[in-house]
Coordinates of C-alpha atoms in Angstrom, one line a residue:
M1 CA 108.9 120.4 94.4
S2 CA 109.6 117.8 97.0
F3 CA 109.4 118.4 100.8
P4 CA 111.1 116.6 103.6
E5 CA 109.3 113.9 105.6
V6 CA 108.2 115.5 108.8
T7 CA 107.8 113.5 112.1
A8 CA 107.3 114.4 115.7
A9 CA 111.0 113.9 116.2
N10 CA 112.2 116.3 113.5
V11 CA 109.4 118.8 113.1
A12 CA 111.2 121.5 115.2
E13 CA 114.4 121.1 113.1
V14 CA 112.4 121.3 109.8
L15 CA 110.8 124.5 110.9
Q16 CA 113.8 126.0 112.6
N17 CA 114.0 129.0 110.2
D18 CA 110.3 129.8 110.2
R19 CA 108.2 132.2 112.3
M20 CA 104.7 131.2 111.4
V21 CA 102.9 128.0 110.4
K22 CA 99.6 127.7 108.5
V23 CA 97.2 124.8 109.2
A24 CA 93.8 123.9 107.5
G25 CA 91.2 121.2 107.6
V26 CA 88.7 120.3 104.9
D27 CA 84.9 120.9 105.4
V28 CA 82.0 119.1 103.7
D29 CA 82.2 121.3 100.6
G30 CA 85.9 120.6 100.1
Q31 CA 86.9 124.0 101.2
R32 CA 90.0 124.5 103.5
R33 CA 89.3 126.1 106.8
G34 CA 92.3 127.1 108.9
K35 CA 94.5 129.6 110.6
L36 CA 98.0 131.0 110.8
M37 CA 99.8 130.5 114.1
K38 CA 103.2 131.2 115.6
K39 CA 105.7 128.4 115.3
S40 CA 105.9 128.1 119.0
K41 CA 102.2 127.5 119.2
F42 CA 102.3 125.0 116.4
L43 CA 105.1 123.0 118.0
S44 CA 103.2 122.8 121.3
I45 CA 100.1 121.2 119.5
A46 CA 101.9 119.3 116.7
T47 CA 101.0 115.9 118.1
G48 CA 98.2 116.4 120.5
G49 CA 96.1 118.9 118.5
F50 CA 94.3 122.1 119.5
G51 CA 90.8 123.4 119.9
F52 CA 89.1 124.4 116.6
C53 CA 85.6 126.0 116.3
S54 CA 83.0 123.4 115.3
N55 CA 81.1 126.1 113.4
I56 CA 82.9 125.0 110.2
F57 CA 80.5 122.0 110.2
G58 CA 77.5 124.3 111.0
W59 CA 78.1 126.7 108.1
D60 CA 77.7 126.3 104.4
Q61 CA 80.3 127.3 101.8
Q62 CA 79.2 131.0 102.1
D63 CA 79.4 130.9 105.9
M64 CA 75.7 130.9 106.3
D65 CA 74.2 128.9 109.2
Y66 CA 72.3 125.8 108.3
P67 CA 68.7 126.3 109.3
K68 CA 68.6 122.9 111.1
E69 CA 71.2 122.4 113.7
L70 CA 73.2 119.2 112.9
A71 CA 75.0 116.7 115.1
I72 CA 78.5 118.2 115.3
C73 CA 77.7 121.9 116.1
N74 CA 74.5 122.6 118.1
E75 CA 73.1 124.2 121.1
E76 CA 72.8 120.9 123.0
N77 CA 76.6 120.4 122.9
G78 CA 77.3 124.1 123.5
Y79 CA 78.8 124.6 120.1
R80 CA 81.9 123.0 121.5
D81 CA 85.3 123.1 120.0
L82 CA 86.6 120.1 118.1
I83 CA 90.2 118.8 118.3
A84 CA 92.2 119.6 115.2
V85 CA 95.2 117.3 114.9
P86 CA 97.9 118.2 112.4
D87 CA 99.0 115.5 109.9
L88 CA 102.7 115.9 109.9
S89 CA 103.0 113.8 106.8
S90 CA 101.0 116.4 104.8
F91 CA 103.8 119.0 105.1
R92 CA 104.1 121.5 102.3
R93 CA 105.2 125.1 101.8
I94 CA 103.0 127.8 100.3
L95 CA 105.5 129.4 97.9
W96 CA 103.3 132.5 97.1
E97 CA 102.9 133.2 100.8
N98 CA 106.5 133.7 101.7
N99 CA 107.2 130.0 101.8
V100 CA 105.1 129.5 104.9
P101 CA 104.9 125.9 106.2
F102 CA 101.5 124.3 105.7
F103 CA 99.9 121.2 107.3
L104 CA 96.5 119.7 106.9
V105 CA 94.5 118.7 110.0
S106 CA 91.9 116.2 110.9
F107 CA 88.9 117.0 113.2
L108 CA 88.3 114.7 116.2
D109 CA 85.6 114.5 118.7
P110 CA 86.9 116.0 122.0
D111 CA 85.5 113.1 124.1
T112 CA 86.3 110.1 122.0
R113 CA 89.3 111.4 120.0
E114 CA 87.7 109.7 117.0
P115 CA 87.1 111.5 113.7
V116 CA 83.9 113.5 113.7
C117 CA 81.3 111.9 111.4
A118 CA 81.5 114.6 108.7
C119 CA 85.3 115.2 108.6
P120 CA 86.2 114.4 105.0
R121 CA 89.7 113.1 105.9
G122 CA 88.3 111.0 108.8
L123 CA 85.6 109.5 106.6
L124 CA 88.2 108.5 104.0
K125 CA 90.4 107.1 106.8
N126 CA 87.6 104.9 108.0
A127 CA 86.7 103.7 104.5
T128 CA 90.3 102.6 104.0
A129 CA 90.6 100.8 107.3
K130 CA 89.4 97.5 105.7
V131 CA 91.1 97.9 102.4
E132 CA 94.1 99.9 101.3
A133 CA 93.6 101.4 97.8
A134 CA 95.5 103.6 95.4
G135 CA 93.8 106.3 93.4
E136 CA 94.7 108.7 90.6
C137 CA 93.2 112.1 89.7
R138 CA 93.6 112.9 86.1
I139 CA 95.0 116.4 86.3
A140 CA 98.7 115.6 86.5
L141 CA 98.6 114.2 90.0
Q142 CA 100.8 111.2 90.5
C143 CA 99.1 108.0 91.7
S144 CA 99.4 107.4 95.4
E145 CA 97.8 105.8 98.4
A146 CA 94.1 106.9 98.7
K147 CA 94.3 109.2 101.8
D148 CA 97.3 111.0 100.3
M149 CA 95.6 111.2 96.9
A150 CA 92.6 113.0 98.3
D151 CA 94.8 115.5 100.1
K152 CA 96.7 116.1 96.9
A153 CA 93.5 116.8 95.0
S154 CA 92.2 119.2 97.6
V155 CA 95.5 121.1 97.8
F156 CA 95.7 121.2 94.0
K157 CA 92.4 123.1 93.8
Y158 CA 93.6 125.5 96.5
V159 CA 96.9 126.1 94.7
I160 CA 95.2 126.7 91.3
K161 CA 92.7 129.1 92.8
A162 CA 95.4 131.0 94.7
Y163 CA 97.7 131.3 91.7
G164 CA 94.8 132.3 89.4
I165 CA 93.8 135.2 91.7
K166 CA 97.3 136.5 91.7
H167 CA 97.1 136.7 87.9
G168 CA 93.6 138.1 87.6
I169 CA 92.0 134.8 86.7
T170 CA 89.2 133.0 88.4
P171 CA 89.8 129.2 88.1
C172 CA 86.5 127.4 88.0
F173 CA 85.7 123.9 89.4
M174 CA 82.0 124.1 88.8
A175 CA 80.6 121.0 87.2
K176 CA 78.9 122.9 84.4
P177 CA 80.1 126.5 84.2
R178 CA 78.8 127.3 80.7
Q179 CA 75.6 126.3 78.9
G180 CA 76.1 124.4 75.6
L181 CA 79.6 123.1 76.5
P182 CA 80.8 119.9 78.3
G183 CA 81.3 120.3 82.0
N184 CA 84.2 119.8 84.3
G185 CA 84.7 116.1 85.4
G186 CA 86.4 114.9 88.5
Y187 CA 87.0 111.3 87.4
M188 CA 88.8 109.0 89.8
N189 CA 91.0 106.1 88.7
I190 CA 91.2 103.3 91.2
S191 CA 93.3 100.1 91.5
L192 CA 93.8 97.8 94.4
I193 CA 97.3 96.6 95.3
T194 CA 97.8 93.4 97.3
A195 CA 100.3 93.0 100.1
D196 CA 102.8 91.5 97.7
G197 CA 102.5 94.4 95.3
K198 CA 100.3 92.8 92.7
N199 CA 97.3 94.6 91.1
A200 CA 94.3 92.7 92.5
F201 CA 92.2 93.7 89.4
T202 CA 94.3 91.7 87.0
R203 CA 94.1 88.0 86.2
D204 CA 96.9 85.6 85.5
I205 CA 94.7 83.5 83.1
P206 CA 92.0 85.2 80.9
D207 CA 88.5 83.9 81.9
P208 CA 85.5 85.7 80.3
S209 CA 83.1 83.9 82.6
P210 CA 84.6 83.0 86.0
P211 CA 82.7 80.6 88.2
Y212 CA 83.0 83.0 91.1
P213 CA 83.4 86.7 90.9
D214 CA 86.9 88.0 91.6
V215 CA 87.6 91.1 93.7
A216 CA 87.4 93.4 90.6
H217 CA 84.0 92.1 89.7
L218 CA 82.7 92.4 93.3
S219 CA 84.1 95.9 93.8
D220 CA 82.5 97.0 90.5
L221 CA 79.2 95.4 91.7
G222 CA 79.3 97.4 94.9
L223 CA 79.8 100.6 93.0
L224 CA 77.0 99.9 90.6
T225 CA 74.6 98.8 93.3
G226 CA 75.2 101.7 95.6
L227 CA 75.8 104.5 93.1
L228 CA 72.3 106.0 93.2
D229 CA 72.3 106.1 97.0
I230 CA 75.6 107.9 97.4
M231 CA 75.2 110.4 94.5
P232 CA 75.3 113.5 96.7
L233 CA 79.0 112.6 97.4
F234 CA 79.8 112.5 93.7
A235 CA 77.5 115.4 92.6
P236 CA 77.0 117.6 95.7
T237 CA 75.7 120.9 94.2
I238 CA 72.7 122.1 92.3
N239 CA 74.9 122.7 89.3
S240 CA 76.3 119.2 89.4
Y241 CA 73.3 117.8 87.6
K242 CA 73.6 120.2 84.6
R243 CA 76.7 118.2 83.7
L244 CA 75.2 114.7 83.9
V245 CA 73.1 115.0 80.7
E246 CA 73.2 113.3 77.3
D247 CA 75.5 114.4 74.5
F248 CA 78.0 116.2 76.7
S249 CA 80.6 113.5 77.4
A250 CA 79.3 112.7 80.8
P251 CA 77.5 109.6 82.1
N252 CA 73.8 109.7 82.8
T253 CA 73.0 106.1 83.7
V254 CA 74.1 103.4 86.1
S255 CA 76.4 101.6 83.7
W256 CA 79.7 100.1 83.1
G257 CA 81.8 98.7 80.3
L258 CA 85.3 97.9 79.0
E259 CA 87.0 101.2 77.9
H260 CA 83.7 102.8 77.1
R261 CA 83.5 106.5 77.8
A262 CA 79.7 106.7 77.9
E263 CA 79.2 104.8 81.1
S264 CA 79.5 105.6 84.8
I265 CA 82.4 103.1 85.4
Q266 CA 85.0 102.4 82.7
L267 CA 87.3 99.4 83.1
I268 CA 90.7 100.1 81.7
T269 CA 92.7 97.0 81.0
P270 CA 95.4 95.6 78.6
A271 CA 96.0 96.4 75.8
T272 CA 95.2 100.0 76.4
A273 CA 97.0 99.8 79.8
N274 CA 99.6 97.4 81.0
A275 CA 98.6 94.8 83.6
N276 CA 100.0 96.7 86.5
T277 CA 97.8 99.7 85.7
T278 CA 94.5 97.9 85.3
R279 CA 91.9 100.0 87.0
F280 CA 88.4 101.4 87.2
E281 CA 87.7 104.9 86.1
I282 CA 84.6 106.3 87.9
R283 CA 83.3 109.0 85.6
V284 CA 80.3 110.3 87.6
P285 CA 82.0 112.8 90.0
G286 CA 82.3 116.4 88.9
A287 CA 85.2 118.8 89.6
D288 CA 82.9 120.3 92.3
A289 CA 83.0 117.1 94.4
N290 CA 85.0 116.8 97.6
P291 CA 87.8 114.4 96.7
H292 CA 87.9 112.9 100.2
F293 CA 84.2 112.0 100.0
V294 CA 84.5 110.7 96.5
L295 CA 87.3 108.3 97.3
A296 CA 85.7 107.3 100.6
A297 CA 82.5 106.4 98.7
I298 CA 84.4 104.4 96.0
I299 CA 86.3 102.4 98.5
A300 CA 83.4 101.8 100.9
L301 CA 81.1 100.7 98.0
G302 CA 83.8 98.5 96.6
W303 CA 84.3 96.7 99.9
F304 CA 80.5 96.6 100.3
G305 CA 80.4 94.6 97.0
V306 CA 83.2 92.2 98.2
E307 CA 81.5 91.6 101.6
K308 CA 78.0 91.1 100.2
K309 CA 79.0 89.1 97.0
L310 CA 76.4 91.0 95.1
E311 CA 74.7 90.1 91.8
I312 CA 75.5 92.3 88.9
P313 CA 72.6 94.8 88.5
V314 CA 73.2 95.8 84.8
P315 CA 75.0 94.2 81.8
P316 CA 78.1 95.9 80.4
L317 CA 77.5 98.6 77.7
P318 CA 78.6 97.1 74.4
K319 CA 81.3 98.8 72.5
G320 CA 80.0 101.0 69.7
E321 CA 76.7 101.6 71.4
D322 CA 75.7 104.8 73.2
M323 CA 73.3 105.1 76.0
S324 CA 70.3 105.3 73.7
G325 CA 71.0 101.9 72.2
A326 CA 68.4 99.2 72.1
S327 CA 70.3 96.8 74.3
V328 CA 71.0 99.3 77.1
K329 CA 69.0 98.5 80.2
S330 CA 70.7 100.8 82.6
M331 CA 68.9 102.9 85.3
P332 CA 69.1 106.6 84.7
L333 CA 71.0 108.8 87.1
A334 CA 69.1 111.4 89.1
K335 CA 68.3 114.7 87.5
S336 CA 68.5 116.9 90.6
L337 CA 70.2 117.2 94.0
K338 CA 66.8 117.0 95.6
E339 CA 66.1 113.6 94.1
V340 CA 69.4 112.1 95.2
V341 CA 69.2 113.5 98.8
T342 CA 65.9 111.7 99.2
K343 CA 67.6 108.4 98.2
F344 CA 70.7 109.2 100.3
T345 CA 68.8 109.8 103.5
R346 CA 66.1 107.1 103.3
P347 CA 66.1 104.5 106.1
D348 CA 67.3 101.6 103.9
S349 CA 69.9 103.6 101.9
V350 CA 73.2 101.9 101.1
A351 CA 74.9 105.1 102.3
R352 CA 73.6 104.5 105.8
E353 CA 75.0 100.9 105.7
V354 CA 78.5 101.9 104.6
F355 CA 78.9 105.3 106.3
G356 CA 76.5 105.1 109.3
D357 CA 73.5 107.3 110.3
S358 CA 75.5 110.1 111.8
F359 CA 77.3 111.0 108.6
V360 CA 74.2 110.6 106.4
E361 CA 72.1 112.8 108.7
H362 CA 74.8 115.5 108.9
F363 CA 75.7 115.6 105.2
G364 CA 72.1 115.1 104.1
G365 CA 71.2 118.1 106.2
T366 CA 73.8 120.3 104.5
R367 CA 72.4 119.3 101.1
E368 CA 68.8 120.0 102.2
H369 CA 70.0 123.5 103.1
E370 CA 71.6 123.9 99.6
I371 CA 68.3 122.8 98.0
R372 CA 66.3 125.3 100.1
L373 CA 68.5 128.2 99.0
W374 CA 68.1 127.1 95.4
E375 CA 64.4 126.9 95.6
E376 CA 64.2 130.4 97.0
A377 CA 66.6 131.9 94.4
V378 CA 65.4 133.9 91.4
T379 CA 67.9 133.2 88.6
D380 CA 69.1 135.4 85.7
W381 CA 67.5 133.0 83.3
E382 CA 64.1 133.5 84.8
V383 CA 64.4 137.3 84.7
R384 CA 65.6 137.3 81.1
R385 CA 62.8 134.9 80.0
Y386 CA 59.9 136.3 81.8
I387 CA 60.4 140.0 82.7
E388 CA 58.9 141.2 79.5
T389 CA 56.7 138.3 78.5
V390 CA 54.4 137.6 81.4

C-alpha cells in the first residue's frame, strides 16, 4: 500500500479526517517507543518537536534500569526530556489499529538540537552525511536510500509482530531460536550510487589487479578491518553468538569472497547480478540486530576504508573451499557478547574513531548490562543437566 507524501504544508490536509496520531522512535534495542496523541497536539508539534522522556535510553528492552547511569539519562542532567521531532516523510497508517496515522520520530538534544548519541536514526543520519548509500533487506523490502531502508526494516518487524499476535502467533526475530537448526540472519545488501546514477561498485573495464584500489575495494577493506570492533552492532544480544557457529549457514570468521556464502562479506557481481545491482552482502548481522545501527556501521566503516586507503587484511575465500580449508587465514569472529564489548569499548577501537566516544560509552554500557543479567541467570539447560546429577 502506498501513502501520500507528507510535508509541513499539507500535513493538516492529509490528516483532516483523523482524530488521533501515533508516533514512535527507535531505541538502542530496535524497539519502537512512542505514544498516541490527539491530532491537534500532533499538528502543533509536527515541525518543532515535543518533549519525550529520556528514560527510553536509560532502560533495557524489559524496561529495567541500567545499573550504571549513562550519558543521555542521568541524575546530573536531571533525567531531562529529549526533543522528539516527527519525520513527516515516514508517514504510514496502521491498518489493524483503525487506520491510525503513524510517524517515526528522531531524538534530539534539547540544548544543541543535534541527534543524541544513541538515537539509531540519528546515528545512521550522521553516517550517511559523507556518503549516500542504498541498502536492501532480503525479506521482500524494496531497495531504497539507506535512512529510509532502516525505517522500513524496523517497521516491518513491528508489523509482523503485531499481525502475528492478532492471529495467535509469536513471530521470532531471535538470532538462534532453536538448537540444532540454522538461525535467523539479518543480511544487508549495499550498493553505492554516484551523483549521475551509476553504481560505484562496477567497473567499465575488467581489471583483476588494479594499480590503486577503487571505492568498492576500499569500502570492503573498511568493513573487514573494523568488523571485530563493531560486532555489538551486528550481534547485540547474548543469543546472537549461538548463530555465528560452524555448519549452520552463518559466517564465523572475518572473511570475504566472490559469491561465497561461507564468508562475512559476499560480493555479488555479474553474471549472477547485472552491473547495476553489483553489491556487497554483509552476512554477519542477525535478525535481532537494530537495522539503523547495522546500516550506520556498514556505511561508516565503508567510508573509513575510503578515507584511510587501507591494506586488505585477509585474502578472499576461494570458491569451493569452506572455512576449514587449508588456505583460509581469516580471523575468527568472537564467541560471546562479552568478548566483543571489550573490543568495542577499548580506547583504540575503530568504533570510537567512526562513531565517537559518546555513542560507544552509551551503547557499550547497555551491552554490559545485558552481560551482567546473563551471568546472573540460571538457565533451563543448567537445571535439566545438573539438578539430578550433582
